mmCIF file of C-alpha atoms in Angstrom:
data_model
loop_
_atom_site.group_PDB
_atom_site.id
_atom_site.type_symbol
_atom_site.label_atom_id
_atom_site.label_comp_id
_atom_site.label_asym_id
_atom_site.label_seq_id
_atom_site.Cartn_x
_atom_site.Cartn_y
_atom_site.Cartn_z
ATOM 1 C CA MET A 1 0.000 0.000 0.000
ATOM 2 C CA THR A 2 1.432 3.359 -1.026
ATOM 3 C CA THR A 3 1.412 6.163 1.515
ATOM 4 C CA ARG A 4 1.658 9.798 0.570
ATOM 5 C CA ALA A 5 2.165 12.753 2.879
ATOM 6 C CA THR A 6 0.367 16.062 2.429
ATOM 7 C CA ASP A 7 -0.318 19.160 4.466
ATOM 8 C CA VAL A 8 -4.110 19.256 4.141
ATOM 9 C CA LEU A 9 -6.605 16.521 3.339
ATOM 10 C CA ILE A 10 -10.043 17.826 2.387
ATOM 11 C CA VAL A 11 -12.843 15.279 2.158
ATOM 12 C CA GLY A 12 -15.565 16.570 -0.160
ATOM 13 C CA ALA A 13 -15.264 18.395 -3.496
ATOM 14 C CA GLY A 14 -18.369 20.504 -3.106
ATOM 15 C CA ALA A 15 -18.655 24.263 -2.771
ATOM 16 C CA ALA A 16 -17.090 24.507 0.693
ATOM 17 C CA GLY A 17 -14.379 21.933 0.067
ATOM 18 C CA MET A 18 -13.210 23.459 -3.185
ATOM 19 C CA MET A 19 -13.185 26.975 -1.731
ATOM 20 C CA CYS A 20 -11.121 25.776 1.216
ATOM 21 C CA ALA A 21 -8.697 23.979 -1.098
ATOM 22 C CA ILE A 22 -8.167 27.107 -3.204
ATOM 23 C CA GLU A 23 -7.373 29.258 -0.180
ATOM 24 C CA ALA A 24 -5.076 26.707 1.461
ATOM 25 C CA GLY A 25 -3.283 26.042 -1.827
ATOM 26 C CA ARG A 26 -2.705 29.743 -2.387
ATOM 27 C CA ARG A 27 -0.979 29.845 1.004
ATOM 28 C CA GLY A 28 1.523 27.306 -0.291
ATOM 29 C CA ARG A 29 -0.009 24.338 1.498
ATOM 30 C CA ARG A 30 0.065 20.931 -0.184
ATOM 31 C CA VAL A 31 -3.619 20.069 -0.537
ATOM 32 C CA VAL A 32 -5.369 16.869 -1.567
ATOM 33 C CA VAL A 33 -9.155 16.849 -2.089
ATOM 34 C CA VAL A 34 -10.905 13.481 -2.282
ATOM 35 C CA ASP A 35 -14.521 12.789 -3.206
ATOM 36 C CA HIS A 36 -16.380 9.560 -3.894
ATOM 37 C CA ALA A 37 -18.311 11.206 -6.747
ATOM 38 C CA SER A 38 -17.095 11.025 -10.328
ATOM 39 C CA ALA A 39 -17.332 14.806 -10.775
ATOM 40 C CA PRO A 40 -16.813 17.779 -8.447
ATOM 41 C CA GLY A 41 -19.530 20.215 -7.375
ATOM 42 C CA GLU A 42 -22.571 18.101 -8.157
ATOM 43 C CA LYS A 43 -24.872 20.215 -5.968
ATOM 44 C CA ILE A 44 -23.583 23.307 -7.717
ATOM 45 C CA ARG A 45 -24.345 21.722 -11.081
ATOM 46 C CA ILE A 46 -27.988 20.918 -10.321
ATOM 47 C CA SER A 47 -28.829 23.994 -8.256
ATOM 48 C CA GLY A 48 -31.048 26.758 -9.547
ATOM 49 C CA GLY A 49 -32.317 24.672 -12.429
ATOM 50 C CA GLY A 50 -28.751 24.284 -13.681
ATOM 51 C CA ARG A 51 -27.901 27.985 -13.347
ATOM 52 C CA CYS A 52 -26.761 27.937 -9.695
ATOM 53 C CA ASN A 53 -28.215 30.441 -7.242
ATOM 54 C CA PHE A 54 -24.682 31.128 -6.038
ATOM 55 C CA THR A 55 -25.363 33.803 -3.407
ATOM 56 C CA ASN A 56 -27.843 36.413 -2.224
ATOM 57 C CA LEU A 57 -27.435 40.180 -1.980
ATOM 58 C CA GLY A 58 -29.260 40.146 1.362
ATOM 59 C CA VAL A 59 -27.025 37.700 3.227
ATOM 60 C CA GLY A 60 -27.229 38.333 6.961
ATOM 61 C CA LEU A 61 -27.754 36.455 10.219
ATOM 62 C CA HIS A 62 -31.533 36.857 9.920
ATOM 63 C CA ALA A 63 -31.454 34.211 7.180
ATOM 64 C CA PHE A 64 -29.664 31.465 9.142
ATOM 65 C CA LEU A 65 -30.883 28.843 11.583
ATOM 66 C CA GLY A 66 -29.023 26.669 14.062
ATOM 67 C CA GLY A 67 -28.333 26.199 17.730
ATOM 68 C CA ASN A 68 -26.304 29.423 17.588
ATOM 69 C CA PRO A 69 -26.943 31.316 14.335
ATOM 70 C CA ARG A 70 -24.474 34.012 15.447
ATOM 71 C CA PHE A 71 -21.694 31.479 14.975
ATOM 72 C CA ALA A 72 -21.769 32.305 11.255
ATOM 73 C CA THR A 73 -21.007 35.999 11.853
ATOM 74 C CA SER A 74 -17.225 35.890 11.512
ATOM 75 C CA ALA A 75 -17.011 33.876 8.305
ATOM 76 C CA LEU A 76 -19.870 35.715 6.597
ATOM 77 C CA LYS A 77 -18.361 39.119 7.405
ATOM 78 C CA ARG A 78 -14.811 38.199 6.424
ATOM 79 C CA PHE A 79 -15.757 36.663 3.082
ATOM 80 C CA THR A 80 -18.977 38.309 1.935
ATOM 81 C CA GLN A 81 -21.354 37.862 -0.980
ATOM 82 C CA GLN A 82 -19.621 40.821 -2.633
ATOM 83 C CA ASP A 83 -16.288 39.028 -2.324
ATOM 84 C CA PHE A 84 -17.655 36.006 -4.136
ATOM 85 C CA ILE A 85 -19.306 38.188 -6.788
ATOM 86 C CA LYS A 86 -15.871 39.714 -7.484
ATOM 87 C CA ARG A 87 -14.539 36.234 -8.200
ATOM 88 C CA ILE A 88 -17.470 35.498 -10.494
ATOM 89 C CA ASP A 89 -16.848 38.751 -12.349
ATOM 90 C CA ALA A 90 -13.107 38.114 -12.593
ATOM 91 C CA ALA A 91 -13.869 34.724 -14.169
ATOM 92 C CA GLY A 92 -16.056 36.425 -16.780
ATOM 93 C CA ILE A 93 -19.222 34.645 -15.642
ATOM 94 C CA ALA A 94 -22.344 36.637 -16.508
ATOM 95 C CA TRP A 95 -25.050 36.696 -13.857
ATOM 96 C CA HIS A 96 -28.394 38.263 -13.053
ATOM 97 C CA GLU A 97 -30.559 38.996 -10.038
ATOM 98 C CA LYS A 98 -33.944 37.352 -9.731
ATOM 99 C CA THR A 99 -36.392 38.082 -6.935
ATOM 100 C CA LEU A 100 -35.391 38.723 -3.320
ATOM 101 C CA GLY A 101 -31.709 39.311 -4.049
ATOM 102 C CA GLN A 102 -31.071 35.876 -5.530
ATOM 103 C CA LEU A 103 -28.139 35.790 -7.974
ATOM 104 C CA PHE A 104 -27.944 33.222 -10.797
ATOM 105 C CA CYS A 105 -25.580 32.511 -13.658
ATOM 106 C CA ASP A 106 -26.869 33.666 -17.050
ATOM 107 C CA GLY A 107 -25.466 30.458 -18.466
ATOM 108 C CA SER A 108 -24.635 27.084 -16.941
ATOM 109 C CA ALA A 109 -23.731 26.372 -13.337
ATOM 110 C CA LYS A 110 -20.827 24.400 -14.792
ATOM 111 C CA GLN A 111 -19.083 27.751 -15.283
ATOM 112 C CA ILE A 112 -18.764 28.097 -11.510
ATOM 113 C CA ILE A 113 -17.469 24.541 -11.168
ATOM 114 C CA ARG A 114 -14.877 25.275 -13.855
ATOM 115 C CA MET A 115 -13.901 28.498 -12.089
ATOM 116 C CA LEU A 116 -13.305 26.555 -8.874
ATOM 117 C CA THR A 117 -11.466 23.613 -10.427
ATOM 118 C CA ASP A 118 -9.263 25.943 -12.477
ATOM 119 C CA ALA A 119 -8.420 27.904 -9.322
ATOM 120 C CA MET A 120 -7.591 24.681 -7.480
ATOM 121 C CA ALA A 121 -5.312 23.565 -10.300
ATOM 122 C CA ALA A 122 -3.575 26.946 -10.333
ATOM 123 C CA ALA A 123 -3.028 26.654 -6.569
ATOM 124 C CA GLY A 124 -1.448 23.217 -6.980
ATOM 125 C CA VAL A 125 -4.321 21.284 -5.407
ATOM 126 C CA THR A 126 -4.574 17.558 -6.144
ATOM 127 C CA LEU A 127 -8.151 16.400 -6.827
ATOM 128 C CA LYS A 128 -8.930 12.693 -6.485
ATOM 129 C CA LEU A 129 -12.432 11.814 -7.702
ATOM 130 C CA GLY A 130 -14.209 8.481 -7.476
ATOM 131 C CA THR A 131 -12.286 7.911 -4.265
ATOM 132 C CA ALA A 132 -13.809 7.316 -0.838
ATOM 133 C CA VAL A 133 -12.163 7.596 2.564
ATOM 134 C CA GLU A 134 -12.504 4.150 4.101
ATOM 135 C CA MET A 135 -10.783 4.956 7.378
ATOM 136 C CA VAL A 136 -9.400 8.017 9.097
ATOM 137 C CA GLU A 137 -7.625 8.215 12.423
ATOM 138 C CA ALA A 138 -5.704 10.782 14.385
ATOM 139 C CA HIS A 139 -1.981 10.545 15.059
ATOM 140 C CA SER A 140 0.109 12.659 17.380
ATOM 141 C CA ASP A 141 1.141 14.925 14.518
ATOM 142 C CA GLY A 142 -1.909 14.762 12.249
ATOM 143 C CA PHE A 143 -4.159 12.250 10.558
ATOM 144 C CA ALA A 144 -3.909 9.078 8.514
ATOM 145 C CA ALA A 145 -6.518 8.052 5.966
ATOM 146 C CA ARG A 146 -6.990 4.880 3.940
ATOM 147 C CA LEU A 147 -8.587 5.481 0.544
ATOM 148 C CA SER A 148 -10.725 3.207 -1.595
ATOM 149 C CA ASP A 149 -8.116 3.132 -4.363
ATOM 150 C CA GLY A 150 -5.785 1.223 -2.068
ATOM 151 C CA SER A 151 -3.562 4.173 -1.203
ATOM 152 C CA SER A 152 -3.072 5.943 2.119
ATOM 153 C CA LEU A 153 -2.531 9.563 3.032
ATOM 154 C CA THR A 154 -1.077 11.277 6.045
ATOM 155 C CA ALA A 155 -1.961 14.925 6.591
ATOM 156 C CA ASP A 156 -1.201 17.622 9.102
ATOM 157 C CA ALA A 157 -4.789 18.931 8.869
ATOM 158 C CA LEU A 158 -8.106 17.295 8.038
ATOM 159 C CA VAL A 159 -11.085 19.230 6.644
ATOM 160 C CA ILE A 160 -14.516 17.584 6.525
ATOM 161 C CA ALA A 161 -16.627 19.103 3.753
ATOM 162 C CA THR A 162 -18.919 16.200 2.871
ATOM 163 C CA GLY A 163 -22.201 18.014 3.535
ATOM 164 C CA GLY A 164 -25.287 16.544 5.167
ATOM 165 C CA LYS A 165 -27.853 13.891 4.336
ATOM 166 C CA SER A 166 -29.852 15.754 1.703
ATOM 167 C CA ILE A 167 -30.272 14.170 -1.758
ATOM 168 C CA PRO A 168 -28.899 10.695 -0.988
ATOM 169 C CA LYS A 169 -29.127 9.679 -4.666
ATOM 170 C CA MET A 170 -26.102 11.932 -5.141
ATOM 171 C CA GLY A 171 -24.244 9.991 -2.484
ATOM 172 C CA ALA A 172 -25.058 12.152 0.538
ATOM 173 C CA THR A 173 -24.605 10.400 3.875
ATOM 174 C CA GLY A 174 -24.120 11.244 7.539
ATOM 175 C CA TRP A 175 -20.375 10.478 7.302
ATOM 176 C CA ALA A 176 -19.367 13.933 8.529
ATOM 177 C CA TYR A 177 -21.391 13.417 11.692
ATOM 178 C CA ASP A 178 -19.770 10.025 12.300
ATOM 179 C CA VAL A 179 -16.322 11.605 12.036
ATOM 180 C CA ALA A 180 -17.320 14.428 14.376
ATOM 181 C CA ARG A 181 -18.543 12.010 17.039
ATOM 182 C CA ARG A 182 -15.452 9.841 16.679
ATOM 183 C CA PHE A 183 -13.298 12.851 17.523
ATOM 184 C CA GLY A 184 -15.446 13.948 20.455
ATOM 185 C CA LEU A 185 -17.655 16.626 18.892
ATOM 186 C CA ALA A 186 -21.389 16.750 19.512
ATOM 187 C CA VAL A 187 -23.904 16.612 16.662
ATOM 188 C CA THR A 188 -27.277 18.322 16.945
ATOM 189 C CA GLU A 189 -30.486 16.704 15.726
ATOM 190 C CA THR A 190 -30.603 16.581 11.945
ATOM 191 C CA ARG A 191 -33.679 16.730 9.739
ATOM 192 C CA PRO A 192 -34.592 17.538 6.127
ATOM 193 C CA ALA A 193 -34.882 21.265 5.416
ATOM 194 C CA LEU A 194 -36.025 23.310 2.425
ATOM 195 C CA VAL A 195 -38.280 20.379 1.586
ATOM 196 C CA PRO A 196 -41.873 19.874 0.306
ATOM 197 C CA LEU A 197 -44.506 19.033 2.934
ATOM 198 C CA THR A 198 -46.967 16.148 2.742
ATOM 199 C CA PHE A 199 -50.632 15.733 3.738
ATOM 200 C CA GLU A 200 -52.669 13.007 5.397
ATOM 201 C CA PRO A 201 -55.105 11.126 3.095
ATOM 202 C CA GLY A 202 -58.175 13.185 3.989
ATOM 203 C CA LEU A 203 -56.599 16.546 3.274
ATOM 204 C CA LEU A 204 -54.783 15.150 0.262
ATOM 205 C CA ALA A 205 -58.120 14.032 -1.218
ATOM 206 C CA GLN A 206 -59.219 17.684 -1.120
ATOM 207 C CA THR A 207 -56.046 19.137 -2.600
ATOM 208 C CA ALA A 208 -54.809 16.464 -5.029
ATOM 209 C CA PRO A 209 -57.034 17.801 -7.851
ATOM 210 C CA LEU A 210 -55.051 21.061 -7.543
ATOM 211 C CA ALA A 211 -51.705 19.364 -8.282
ATOM 212 C CA GLY A 212 -49.601 21.527 -10.569
ATOM 213 C CA LEU A 213 -51.363 24.761 -9.626
ATOM 214 C CA SER A 214 -49.168 27.555 -8.281
ATOM 215 C CA VAL A 215 -50.099 30.778 -6.494
ATOM 216 C CA ASP A 216 -48.295 33.665 -4.836
ATOM 217 C CA ALA A 217 -48.778 33.085 -1.120
ATOM 218 C CA VAL A 218 -47.768 34.077 2.365
ATOM 219 C CA VAL A 219 -47.027 31.019 4.470
ATOM 220 C CA ALA A 220 -46.640 31.457 8.217
ATOM 221 C CA HIS A 221 -45.501 29.390 11.172
ATOM 222 C CA GLY A 222 -45.801 31.365 14.384
ATOM 223 C CA ARG A 223 -44.126 34.722 13.828
ATOM 224 C CA THR A 224 -42.114 33.459 10.856
ATOM 225 C CA ARG A 225 -43.594 34.101 7.436
ATOM 226 C CA PHE A 226 -42.471 33.985 3.839
ATOM 227 C CA ARG A 227 -44.090 35.399 0.738
ATOM 228 C CA GLU A 228 -43.216 33.424 -2.381
ATOM 229 C CA GLY A 229 -44.792 30.886 -4.685
ATOM 230 C CA LEU A 230 -46.773 27.906 -3.379
ATOM 231 C CA LEU A 231 -47.232 24.802 -5.515
ATOM 232 C CA PHE A 232 -49.835 22.094 -4.947
ATOM 233 C CA THR A 233 -48.449 18.590 -5.545
ATOM 234 C CA HIS A 234 -49.758 15.024 -5.600
ATOM 235 C CA ARG A 235 -48.349 14.579 -2.096
ATOM 236 C CA GLY A 236 -49.054 17.967 -0.502
ATOM 237 C CA VAL A 237 -47.490 21.372 -1.102
ATOM 238 C CA SER A 238 -44.160 22.684 -2.348
ATOM 239 C CA GLY A 239 -42.804 25.877 -3.892
ATOM 240 C CA PRO A 240 -40.391 28.419 -2.388
ATOM 241 C CA SER A 241 -42.693 29.588 0.424
ATOM 242 C CA ILE A 242 -43.240 26.023 1.612
ATOM 243 C CA LEU A 243 -39.566 25.097 1.345
ATOM 244 C CA GLN A 244 -38.712 28.128 3.455
ATOM 245 C CA ILE A 245 -41.254 27.401 6.183
ATOM 246 C CA SER A 246 -40.272 23.716 6.290
ATOM 247 C CA SER A 247 -37.077 24.668 8.125
ATOM 248 C CA TYR A 248 -39.183 26.039 10.994
ATOM 249 C CA TRP A 249 -42.115 23.599 10.972
ATOM 250 C CA ARG A 250 -42.196 20.420 13.071
ATOM 251 C CA GLU A 251 -44.521 17.398 12.941
ATOM 252 C CA GLY A 252 -47.804 18.032 14.729
ATOM 253 C CA GLU A 253 -47.644 21.787 14.164
ATOM 254 C CA ALA A 254 -49.834 23.899 11.905
ATOM 255 C CA ILE A 255 -48.987 26.430 9.222
ATOM 256 C CA THR A 256 -51.248 29.183 7.912
ATOM 257 C CA VAL A 257 -51.512 30.056 4.238
ATOM 258 C CA SER A 258 -52.765 33.236 2.599
ATOM 259 C CA MET A 259 -53.377 32.618 -1.117
ATOM 260 C CA ALA A 260 -54.468 36.154 -2.021
ATOM 261 C CA PRO A 261 -52.253 38.222 0.288
ATOM 262 C CA ASP A 262 -52.949 41.544 -1.413
ATOM 263 C CA VAL A 263 -56.720 41.153 -1.360
ATOM 264 C CA ASP A 264 -59.257 41.783 1.412
ATOM 265 C CA VAL A 265 -61.403 38.890 0.264
ATOM 266 C CA PHE A 266 -64.382 39.687 2.465
ATOM 267 C CA GLU A 267 -64.623 43.329 1.360
ATOM 268 C CA THR A 268 -64.027 42.415 -2.289
ATOM 269 C CA LEU A 269 -66.806 39.841 -2.299
ATOM 270 C CA ARG A 270 -69.167 42.087 -0.369
ATOM 271 C CA ALA A 271 -68.619 44.881 -2.892
ATOM 272 C CA ALA A 272 -69.205 42.408 -5.745
ATOM 273 C CA ARG A 273 -72.410 41.257 -4.063
ATOM 274 C CA THR A 274 -73.654 44.854 -3.900
ATOM 275 C CA GLN A 275 -72.799 45.507 -7.547
ATOM 276 C CA ASN A 276 -74.163 42.257 -8.983
ATOM 277 C CA GLY A 277 -75.933 39.890 -6.616
ATOM 278 C CA ARG A 278 -76.733 37.519 -9.485
ATOM 279 C CA GLN A 279 -73.071 36.812 -10.105
ATOM 280 C CA ALA A 280 -72.126 33.239 -9.216
ATOM 281 C CA ALA A 281 -69.909 32.946 -6.158
ATOM 282 C CA ALA A 282 -67.583 30.736 -8.183
ATOM 283 C CA THR A 283 -67.146 33.516 -10.749
ATOM 284 C CA ALA A 284 -66.427 36.143 -8.111
ATOM 285 C CA VAL A 285 -63.926 33.955 -6.264
ATOM 286 C CA GLY A 286 -62.355 33.053 -9.609
ATOM 287 C CA HIS A 287 -61.410 36.730 -10.003
ATOM 288 C CA ILE A 288 -59.400 36.514 -6.767
ATOM 289 C CA VAL A 289 -57.675 33.124 -7.097
ATOM 290 C CA PRO A 290 -57.358 30.701 -10.032
ATOM 291 C CA ARG A 291 -60.723 29.155 -10.884
ATOM 292 C CA ARG A 292 -59.659 25.614 -10.021
ATOM 293 C CA LEU A 293 -58.513 26.780 -6.605
ATOM 294 C CA GLY A 294 -61.666 28.854 -6.203
ATOM 295 C CA ASP A 295 -63.867 25.811 -6.771
ATOM 296 C CA ALA A 296 -61.925 23.910 -4.106
ATOM 297 C CA VAL A 297 -62.236 26.827 -1.685
ATOM 298 C CA LEU A 298 -66.007 27.010 -2.204
ATOM 299 C CA ALA A 299 -66.324 23.291 -1.555
ATOM 300 C CA GLN A 300 -64.151 23.534 1.562
ATOM 301 C CA ALA A 301 -66.227 26.432 2.901
ATOM 302 C CA GLY A 302 -69.490 24.718 1.983
ATOM 303 C CA VAL A 303 -70.603 27.714 -0.083
ATOM 304 C CA ALA A 304 -72.536 27.649 -3.355
ATOM 305 C CA GLY A 305 -74.983 29.774 -5.352
ATOM 306 C CA ASN A 306 -75.027 33.425 -6.281
ATOM 307 C CA LEU A 307 -73.435 36.209 -4.277
ATOM 308 C CA GLY A 308 -76.830 37.708 -3.503
ATOM 309 C CA ASP A 309 -77.756 34.524 -1.662
ATOM 310 C CA LEU A 310 -74.718 34.608 0.589
ATOM 311 C CA SER A 311 -74.606 36.131 4.059
ATOM 312 C CA ASP A 312 -71.687 38.068 5.482
ATOM 313 C CA LYS A 313 -70.916 34.931 7.497
ATOM 314 C CA ALA A 314 -70.548 32.938 4.279
ATOM 315 C CA LEU A 315 -68.297 35.606 2.760
ATOM 316 C CA ARG A 316 -66.115 35.588 5.862
ATOM 317 C CA ALA A 317 -65.842 31.813 5.576
ATOM 318 C CA LEU A 318 -64.521 32.271 2.051
ATOM 319 C CA ASP A 319 -62.122 34.920 3.288
ATOM 320 C CA GLN A 320 -60.847 32.516 5.936
ATOM 321 C CA ALA A 321 -60.518 29.656 3.447
ATOM 322 C CA ILE A 322 -58.443 31.801 1.074
ATOM 323 C CA ASN A 323 -56.356 33.958 3.393
ATOM 324 C CA GLY A 324 -56.475 32.062 6.680
ATOM 325 C CA TRP A 325 -56.143 28.447 5.583
ATOM 326 C CA THR A 326 -54.671 26.640 8.578
ATOM 327 C CA LEU A 327 -53.437 23.119 8.001
ATOM 328 C CA LYS A 328 -51.267 20.466 9.618
ATOM 329 C CA PRO A 329 -48.893 18.656 7.276
ATOM 330 C CA VAL A 330 -48.083 15.141 8.456
ATOM 331 C CA GLY A 331 -44.507 15.115 7.248
ATOM 332 C CA SER A 332 -42.084 16.059 4.521
ATOM 333 C CA GLU A 333 -40.713 14.342 1.446
ATOM 334 C CA GLY A 334 -37.545 13.714 3.427
ATOM 335 C CA TYR A 335 -33.900 13.852 2.473
ATOM 336 C CA ARG A 336 -34.767 12.527 -0.979
ATOM 337 C CA THR A 337 -35.832 16.000 -2.118
ATOM 338 C CA ALA A 338 -34.538 18.226 0.700
ATOM 339 C CA GLU A 339 -32.153 20.897 -0.529
ATOM 340 C CA VAL A 340 -30.185 20.958 2.724
ATOM 341 C CA THR A 341 -29.901 19.317 6.121
ATOM 342 C CA LEU A 342 -30.942 21.220 9.235
ATOM 343 C CA GLY A 343 -28.642 20.611 12.204
ATOM 344 C CA GLY A 344 -25.225 19.009 12.142
ATOM 345 C CA VAL A 345 -21.894 19.377 13.905
ATOM 346 C CA ASP A 346 -22.567 21.431 17.021
ATOM 347 C CA THR A 347 -21.001 24.864 16.664
ATOM 348 C CA ALA A 348 -20.275 24.935 20.409
ATOM 349 C CA GLY A 349 -17.346 22.660 19.639
ATOM 350 C CA LEU A 350 -15.979 24.781 16.766
ATOM 351 C CA ASP A 351 -14.035 28.033 16.560
ATOM 352 C CA GLN A 352 -16.159 30.498 14.570
ATOM 353 C CA LYS A 353 -13.139 32.238 13.069
ATOM 354 C CA THR A 354 -11.253 29.155 11.856
ATOM 355 C CA MET A 355 -13.966 26.435 11.720
ATOM 356 C CA ALA A 356 -11.553 24.195 13.653
ATOM 357 C CA ALA A 357 -12.543 21.919 16.502
ATOM 358 C CA ARG A 358 -11.856 23.731 19.767
ATOM 359 C CA ASP A 359 -10.069 20.714 21.232
ATOM 360 C CA ARG A 360 -8.274 19.702 18.011
ATOM 361 C CA SER A 361 -7.041 22.718 16.062
ATOM 362 C CA ASN A 362 -6.075 20.720 12.966
ATOM 363 C CA LEU A 363 -9.566 19.250 12.429
ATOM 364 C CA PHE A 364 -12.079 21.418 10.516
ATOM 365 C CA PHE A 365 -15.773 21.131 9.620
ATOM 366 C CA ILE A 366 -17.235 23.432 6.971
ATOM 367 C CA GLY A 367 -20.356 23.961 4.871
ATOM 368 C CA GLU A 368 -23.551 21.967 5.281
ATOM 369 C CA ALA A 369 -21.970 19.523 7.735
ATOM 370 C CA VAL A 370 -22.104 22.251 10.382
ATOM 371 C CA ASP A 371 -25.225 23.252 12.336
ATOM 372 C CA VAL A 372 -25.705 26.415 10.251
ATOM 373 C CA THR A 373 -28.571 26.361 7.755
ATOM 374 C CA GLY A 374 -29.640 29.211 5.508
ATOM 375 C CA TRP A 375 -32.859 30.192 3.821
ATOM 376 C CA LEU A 376 -33.618 29.216 0.267
ATOM 377 C CA GLY A 377 -32.121 31.652 -2.240
ATOM 378 C CA GLY A 378 -28.329 31.364 -2.281
ATOM 379 C CA TYR A 379 -27.718 31.659 1.456
ATOM 380 C CA ASN A 380 -26.409 28.121 1.883
ATOM 381 C CA PHE A 381 -23.949 28.531 -0.967
ATOM 382 C CA GLN A 382 -22.663 31.721 0.629
ATOM 383 C CA TRP A 383 -22.180 29.843 3.896
ATOM 384 C CA ALA A 384 -20.208 27.238 1.950
ATOM 385 C CA TRP A 385 -18.003 29.885 0.313
ATOM 386 C CA SER A 386 -17.497 31.789 3.578
ATOM 387 C CA SER A 387 -16.850 28.820 5.877
ATOM 388 C CA GLY A 388 -14.553 27.208 3.297
ATOM 389 C CA TRP A 389 -12.646 30.456 2.902
ATOM 390 C CA ALA A 390 -12.282 30.838 6.686
ATOM 391 C CA ALA A 391 -10.868 27.336 7.138
ATOM 392 C CA GLY A 392 -8.603 27.783 4.119
ATOM 393 C CA GLN A 393 -6.820 30.699 5.814
ATOM 394 C CA VAL A 394 -5.467 28.510 8.597
ATOM 395 C CA CYS A 395 -5.655 24.799 7.779
#
């Protein structure tokens, strides 16, 4: 078995791992990045419909969850969204802003992967793909790893950048958490986040005919609310507003949905009743929400007939059904479709400036593996860039 010595071993060739490798390599460190996948940056490649929502202009602590969201402060302030945009610009990658500060490539997300791999090559980084770490252990002066290709590596520093459990078909596992526990770090509860929610059979029977229909909505859980698209599915609901709220929702809890957030439904229907009492309620409601949704709302509220036949109580019931729909999902679609993992390596055991374990300064955890989770819209990529950059300054 051949054994090679290096300064830094990074496990995971995703956004965080590649960023860390670039920074460490530029410092003159000998860096080896290993990944079991056949290509680097697979989550980058598929994100944003293939255009990669690579950051967000509004990055701030308000958009991050975790046991201690303030842990992310140092990395996010030292390598900001503007810093990453400068690298995108320097690479000649055209980009545009969509809604809510979300930045996407004009072309393919593969441009970002190429930018990162080119920068790694220029920094002298060795990239080993299709290679898994079968064993890793600590020595007095570093770490030793046995790889699936039959070789071994010794390294002064070890960086874990393998992400969380989301999208297992791409090879995602809880390996980072296993490593953390083995070296004495705590791991907080993990669960799927930014994920569609599912309904019990009774509610699903009511909403399944709406599958494929999308509306602008405000979705709330307690004091937390998001206004973005909501999509009815064959299993429940999805769309950006639902993915956002899924990070806050827990089984057994309710969410409230407003499907015409700019409309006072009661006053609108009452005015329509005064102007034309012979108008069918279905027609009037169909002017507020899509007709297919309106028919479902009328059935749910038990309302039928013309507006002139409806009492104020009936109009308020329609108002409640449209803008105060309270429901209890029974679950989510799980890691299979979750964009990220909520929870992870407990930040109490990490240094927020270096991302190193407090009790083992040459062991680093970065990116999604850590208990820092961002909103939908480029926030998690920025955490990957920032945390990878921070570790790369010292590993």
